[in-house]
mmCIF file of C-alpha atoms in Angstrom:
data_model
loop_
_atom_site.group_PDB
_atom_site.id
_atom_site.type_symbol
_atom_site.label_atom_id
_atom_site.label_comp_id
_atom_site.label_asym_id
_atom_site.label_seq_id
_atom_site.Cartn_x
_atom_site.Cartn_y
_atom_site.Cartn_z
ATOM 1 C CA UNK A 1 0.000 0.000 0.000
ATOM 2 C CA UNK A 2 2.813 2.423 0.898
ATOM 3 C CA UNK A 3 4.530 1.628 -2.403
ATOM 4 C CA UNK A 4 1.416 2.457 -4.440
ATOM 5 C CA UNK A 5 0.637 5.644 -2.500
ATOM 6 C CA UNK A 6 4.188 6.981 -2.888
ATOM 7 C CA UNK A 7 4.152 6.038 -6.569
ATOM 8 C CA UNK A 8 1.042 8.131 -7.167
ATOM 9 C CA UNK A 9 2.294 11.063 -5.073
ATOM 10 C CA UNK A 10 5.685 11.117 -6.788
ATOM 11 C CA UNK A 11 4.205 10.744 -10.272
ATOM 12 C CA UNK A 12 1.794 13.651 -9.825
ATOM 13 C CA UNK A 13 4.398 15.914 -8.223
ATOM 14 C CA UNK A 14 7.083 15.309 -10.846
ATOM 15 C CA UNK A 15 4.594 15.484 -13.729
ATOM 16 C CA UNK A 16 3.652 18.966 -12.502
ATOM 17 C CA UNK A 17 7.308 19.906 -12.035
ATOM 18 C CA UNK A 18 8.275 18.741 -15.528
ATOM 19 C CA UNK A 19 5.326 20.469 -17.183
ATOM 20 C CA UNK A 20 6.086 23.754 -15.420
ATOM 21 C CA UNK A 21 9.746 23.668 -16.468
ATOM 22 C CA UNK A 22 8.699 22.923 -20.063
ATOM 23 C CA UNK A 23 6.438 25.966 -20.118
ATOM 24 C CA UNK A 24 9.118 28.112 -18.497
ATOM 25 C CA UNK A 25 11.484 27.358 -21.391
ATOM 26 C CA UNK A 26 8.622 27.838 -23.887
ATOM 27 C CA UNK A 27 8.291 24.257 -25.159
ATOM 28 C CA UNK A 28 5.188 23.399 -27.194
ATOM 29 C CA UNK A 29 2.464 20.995 -26.044
ATOM 30 C CA UNK A 30 4.394 17.896 -27.174
ATOM 31 C CA UNK A 31 7.481 19.117 -25.368
ATOM 32 C CA UNK A 32 5.404 19.757 -22.253
ATOM 33 C CA UNK A 33 3.990 16.215 -22.214
ATOM 34 C CA UNK A 34 7.388 14.730 -23.000
ATOM 35 C CA UNK A 35 9.201 16.636 -20.257
ATOM 36 C CA UNK A 36 6.444 15.921 -17.748
ATOM 37 C CA UNK A 37 6.557 12.191 -18.485
ATOM 38 C CA UNK A 38 10.363 12.068 -18.416
ATOM 39 C CA UNK A 39 10.432 13.787 -15.038
ATOM 40 C CA UNK A 40 7.800 11.450 -13.607
ATOM 41 C CA UNK A 41 9.240 8.177 -14.901
ATOM 42 C CA UNK A 42 12.903 8.859 -15.689
ATOM 43 C CA UNK A 43 14.257 8.130 -12.218
ATOM 44 C CA UNK A 44 12.465 4.799 -11.944
ATOM 45 C CA UNK A 45 13.597 3.764 -15.419
ATOM 46 C CA UNK A 46 17.255 4.521 -14.620
ATOM 47 C CA UNK A 47 16.947 2.679 -11.308
ATOM 48 C CA UNK A 48 15.530 -0.388 -13.034
ATOM 49 C CA UNK A 49 18.451 -0.441 -15.468
ATOM 50 C CA UNK A 50 20.968 -0.378 -12.620
ATOM 51 C CA UNK A 51 19.153 -3.010 -10.552
ATOM 52 C CA UNK A 52 18.531 -5.443 -13.398
ATOM 53 C CA UNK A 53 14.763 -4.946 -13.700
ATOM 54 C CA UNK A 54 13.561 -5.452 -17.316
ATOM 55 C CA UNK A 55 12.769 -2.101 -18.928
ATOM 56 C CA UNK A 56 9.461 -3.545 -20.146
ATOM 57 C CA UNK A 57 8.112 -3.197 -16.603
ATOM 58 C CA UNK A 58 8.121 0.563 -17.116
ATOM 59 C CA UNK A 59 5.413 0.236 -19.772
ATOM 60 C CA UNK A 60 3.185 -1.850 -17.512
ATOM 61 C CA UNK A 61 2.368 1.135 -15.294
ATOM 62 C CA UNK A 62 -0.720 2.065 -17.289
ATOM 63 C CA UNK A 63 -2.544 3.669 -14.371
ATOM 64 C CA UNK A 64 0.422 5.887 -13.528
ATOM 65 C CA UNK A 65 0.800 6.942 -17.161
ATOM 66 C CA UNK A 66 -2.856 7.963 -17.221
ATOM 67 C CA UNK A 67 -2.449 9.882 -13.960
ATOM 68 C CA UNK A 68 0.617 11.690 -15.318
ATOM 69 C CA UNK A 69 -1.137 12.485 -18.611
ATOM 70 C CA UNK A 70 -4.168 13.960 -16.833
ATOM 71 C CA UNK A 71 -1.931 15.944 -14.474
ATOM 72 C CA UNK A 72 0.100 17.457 -17.313
ATOM 73 C CA UNK A 73 -3.078 18.271 -19.227
ATOM 74 C CA UNK A 74 -4.507 20.146 -16.236
ATOM 75 C CA UNK A 75 -1.291 22.141 -15.803
ATOM 76 C CA UNK A 76 -1.168 22.956 -19.513
ATOM 77 C CA UNK A 77 -4.769 24.216 -19.472
ATOM 78 C CA UNK A 78 -4.308 26.411 -16.415
ATOM 79 C CA UNK A 79 -4.289 30.180 -16.985
ATOM 80 C CA UNK A 80 -0.814 31.672 -17.455
ATOM 81 C CA UNK A 81 -1.166 33.650 -14.235
ATOM 82 C CA UNK A 82 -1.778 30.472 -12.254
ATOM 83 C CA UNK A 83 1.151 28.663 -13.868
ATOM 84 C CA UNK A 84 3.351 31.662 -13.090
ATOM 85 C CA UNK A 85 2.370 31.392 -9.427
ATOM 86 C CA UNK A 86 3.187 27.674 -9.467
ATOM 87 C CA UNK A 87 6.702 28.410 -10.744
ATOM 88 C CA UNK A 88 7.402 30.144 -7.435
ATOM 89 C CA UNK A 89 6.707 26.952 -5.505
ATOM 90 C CA UNK A 90 9.436 24.389 -4.965
ATOM 91 C CA UNK A 91 7.099 22.029 -3.160
ATOM 92 C CA UNK A 92 6.299 19.834 -6.179
ATOM 93 C CA UNK A 93 9.943 18.976 -6.784
ATOM 94 C CA UNK A 94 10.426 18.366 -3.052
ATOM 95 C CA UNK A 95 7.397 16.066 -2.896
ATOM 96 C CA UNK A 96 8.564 14.083 -5.921
ATOM 97 C CA UNK A 97 12.078 13.751 -4.529
ATOM 98 C CA UNK A 98 10.847 12.560 -1.131
ATOM 99 C CA UNK A 99 8.232 10.116 -2.420
ATOM 100 C CA UNK A 100 10.487 8.494 -5.010
ATOM 101 C CA UNK A 101 13.510 8.412 -2.689
ATOM 102 C CA UNK A 102 11.564 6.334 -0.165
ATOM 103 C CA UNK A 103 9.988 4.235 -2.900
ATOM 104 C CA UNK A 104 13.335 3.615 -4.609
ATOM 105 C CA UNK A 105 14.932 2.569 -1.335
ATOM 106 C CA UNK A 106 12.008 0.246 -0.603
ATOM 107 C CA UNK A 107 12.466 -1.385 -4.002
ATOM 108 C CA UNK A 108 16.190 -1.990 -3.519
ATOM 109 C CA UNK A 109 15.665 -3.246 0.017
ATOM 110 C CA UNK A 110 12.968 -5.674 -1.134
ATOM 111 C CA UNK A 111 15.422 -7.436 -3.447
ATOM 112 C CA UNK A 112 18.111 -7.624 -0.740
ATOM 113 C CA UNK A 113 20.601 -5.192 -2.242
ATOM 114 C CA UNK A 114 23.427 -3.953 0.019
ATOM 115 C CA UNK A 115 23.206 -0.642 1.886
ATOM 116 C CA UNK A 116 25.147 1.406 -0.671
ATOM 117 C CA UNK A 117 22.941 0.096 -3.467
ATOM 118 C CA UNK A 118 19.821 1.014 -1.482
ATOM 119 C CA UNK A 119 21.152 4.547 -0.982
ATOM 120 C CA UNK A 120 21.983 4.807 -4.682
ATOM 121 C CA UNK A 121 18.555 3.509 -5.645
ATOM 122 C CA UNK A 122 16.926 6.133 -3.404
ATOM 123 C CA UNK A 123 19.078 8.879 -4.912
ATOM 124 C CA UNK A 124 18.614 7.959 -8.567
ATOM 125 C CA UNK A 125 14.880 7.282 -8.211
ATOM 126 C CA UNK A 126 14.353 10.565 -6.411
ATOM 127 C CA UNK A 127 16.626 12.740 -8.547
ATOM 128 C CA UNK A 128 17.038 10.905 -11.871
ATOM 129 C CA UNK A 129 13.908 12.276 -13.515
ATOM 130 C CA UNK A 130 14.830 15.815 -12.495
ATOM 131 C CA UNK A 131 18.339 15.429 -13.909
ATOM 132 C CA UNK A 132 17.013 14.318 -17.304
ATOM 133 C CA UNK A 133 14.393 17.096 -17.196
ATOM 134 C CA UNK A 134 16.982 19.798 -16.562
ATOM 135 C CA UNK A 135 19.306 18.497 -19.271
ATOM 136 C CA UNK A 136 16.501 18.435 -21.841
ATOM 137 C CA UNK A 137 15.465 21.941 -20.756
ATOM 138 C CA UNK A 138 19.084 23.062 -21.261
ATOM 139 C CA UNK A 139 19.477 23.971 -17.610
ATOM 140 C CA UNK A 140 22.190 23.062 -15.118
ATOM 141 C CA UNK A 141 20.863 20.016 -13.188
ATOM 142 C CA UNK A 142 19.738 21.066 -9.729
ATOM 143 C CA UNK A 143 21.190 17.939 -8.158
ATOM 144 C CA UNK A 144 24.746 18.909 -9.179
ATOM 145 C CA UNK A 145 24.594 22.385 -7.698
ATOM 146 C CA UNK A 146 25.401 23.421 -4.151
ATOM 147 C CA UNK A 147 21.826 23.062 -2.880
ATOM 148 C CA UNK A 148 21.181 20.217 -0.440
ATOM 149 C CA UNK A 149 19.052 18.011 -2.669
ATOM 150 C CA UNK A 150 20.169 14.475 -3.400
ATOM 151 C CA UNK A 151 21.679 14.139 0.086
ATOM 152 C CA UNK A 152 18.168 13.944 1.545
ATOM 153 C CA UNK A 153 17.337 11.046 -0.786
ATOM 154 C CA UNK A 154 20.510 9.240 0.257
ATOM 155 C CA UNK A 155 19.571 9.694 3.925
ATOM 156 C CA UNK A 156 16.186 8.094 3.194
ATOM 157 C CA UNK A 157 18.001 5.170 1.599
ATOM 158 C CA UNK A 158 20.313 4.852 4.597
ATOM 159 C CA UNK A 159 17.427 4.804 7.078
ATOM 160 C CA UNK A 160 15.552 2.139 5.104
ATOM 161 C CA UNK A 161 18.700 0.130 4.458
ATOM 162 C CA UNK A 162 19.387 0.012 8.208
ATOM 163 C CA UNK A 163 15.878 -1.425 8.783
ATOM 164 C CA UNK A 164 14.899 1.528 10.957
ATOM 165 C CA UNK A 165 11.629 1.958 9.071
ATOM 166 C CA UNK A 166 9.583 -1.165 8.508
ATOM 167 C CA UNK A 167 5.968 -0.377 9.292
ATOM 168 C CA UNK A 168 3.793 1.782 7.001
ATOM 169 C CA UNK A 169 3.496 4.656 9.465
ATOM 170 C CA UNK A 170 7.308 4.740 9.783
ATOM 171 C CA UNK A 171 7.723 4.953 6.015
ATOM 172 C CA UNK A 172 5.145 7.737 5.755
ATOM 173 C CA UNK A 173 6.904 9.548 8.598
ATOM 174 C CA UNK A 174 10.225 9.217 6.758
ATOM 175 C CA UNK A 175 8.608 10.667 3.637
ATOM 176 C CA UNK A 176 7.351 13.666 5.638
ATOM 177 C CA UNK A 177 10.740 14.166 7.319
ATOM 178 C CA UNK A 178 12.645 14.131 4.000
ATOM 179 C CA UNK A 179 10.068 16.487 2.476
ATOM 180 C CA UNK A 180 10.380 18.880 5.409
ATOM 181 C CA UNK A 181 14.177 18.821 5.323
ATOM 182 C CA UNK A 182 14.232 19.560 1.600
ATOM 183 C CA UNK A 183 11.841 22.505 1.956
ATOM 184 C CA UNK A 184 13.724 23.898 4.965
ATOM 185 C CA UNK A 185 17.102 23.557 3.248
ATOM 186 C CA UNK A 186 15.754 25.454 0.240
ATOM 187 C CA UNK A 187 14.063 28.192 2.254
ATOM 188 C CA UNK A 188 17.119 28.853 4.404
ATOM 189 C CA UNK A 189 19.631 28.455 1.579
ATOM 190 C CA UNK A 190 21.581 25.554 3.025
ATOM 191 C CA UNK A 191 24.554 24.687 0.822
ATOM 192 C CA UNK A 192 26.984 21.818 0.499
ATOM 193 C CA UNK A 193 30.722 22.583 0.228
ATOM 194 C CA UNK A 194 31.825 23.315 -3.332
ATOM 195 C CA UNK A 195 35.081 24.204 -5.010
ATOM 196 C CA UNK A 196 35.456 26.037 -8.288
ATOM 197 C CA UNK A 197 38.571 26.406 -10.392
ATOM 198 C CA UNK A 198 39.365 29.413 -12.535
ATOM 199 C CA UNK A 199 41.781 29.333 -15.414
ATOM 200 C CA UNK A 200 45.220 30.615 -14.608
ATOM 201 C CA UNK A 201 46.092 33.693 -16.598
ATOM 202 C CA UNK A 202 49.455 33.509 -18.255
ATOM 203 C CA UNK A 203 51.763 36.519 -18.442
#
């Protein structure tokens, strides 16, 4: 039940996120649907490739595809003023990250992968769709910038990999905690250490 609920939550949130980004960069309706779908399903597809799950399983999620299609359609039909207001919200991306991070970790844990693989599965499921979205929108991927983003997904994977969350209410609580941490880190501008190199100027 937790798996299905998080799947729906993450799909809706990332479908909205992808559609909004597509409209921000002025893609047409096909581009909007494409970017919305990629954002919603890209992370899971990449995870399946790394964990040996046949790619055909991606196409068996008919209900989720319908949900994503309806979600993107609603966003596309919203008035421009409403869409503009939505662009100011980071909550959709945070919800998608949190839901898919927990779901990805649950998947890896269910097939008895080691702790590092569970953390990777959480990270790539939670952030993979957003990475592909940003690349296709010709933007610098958010996950590779200084913002605390993928670290929260890895923490979710660590918690699940250590068997600290087993019962449904614990998994839902973990989802809420990761969501809250992501929103707080964005609002207060938390940053990870970064180092940049400038070209040396010759004389």
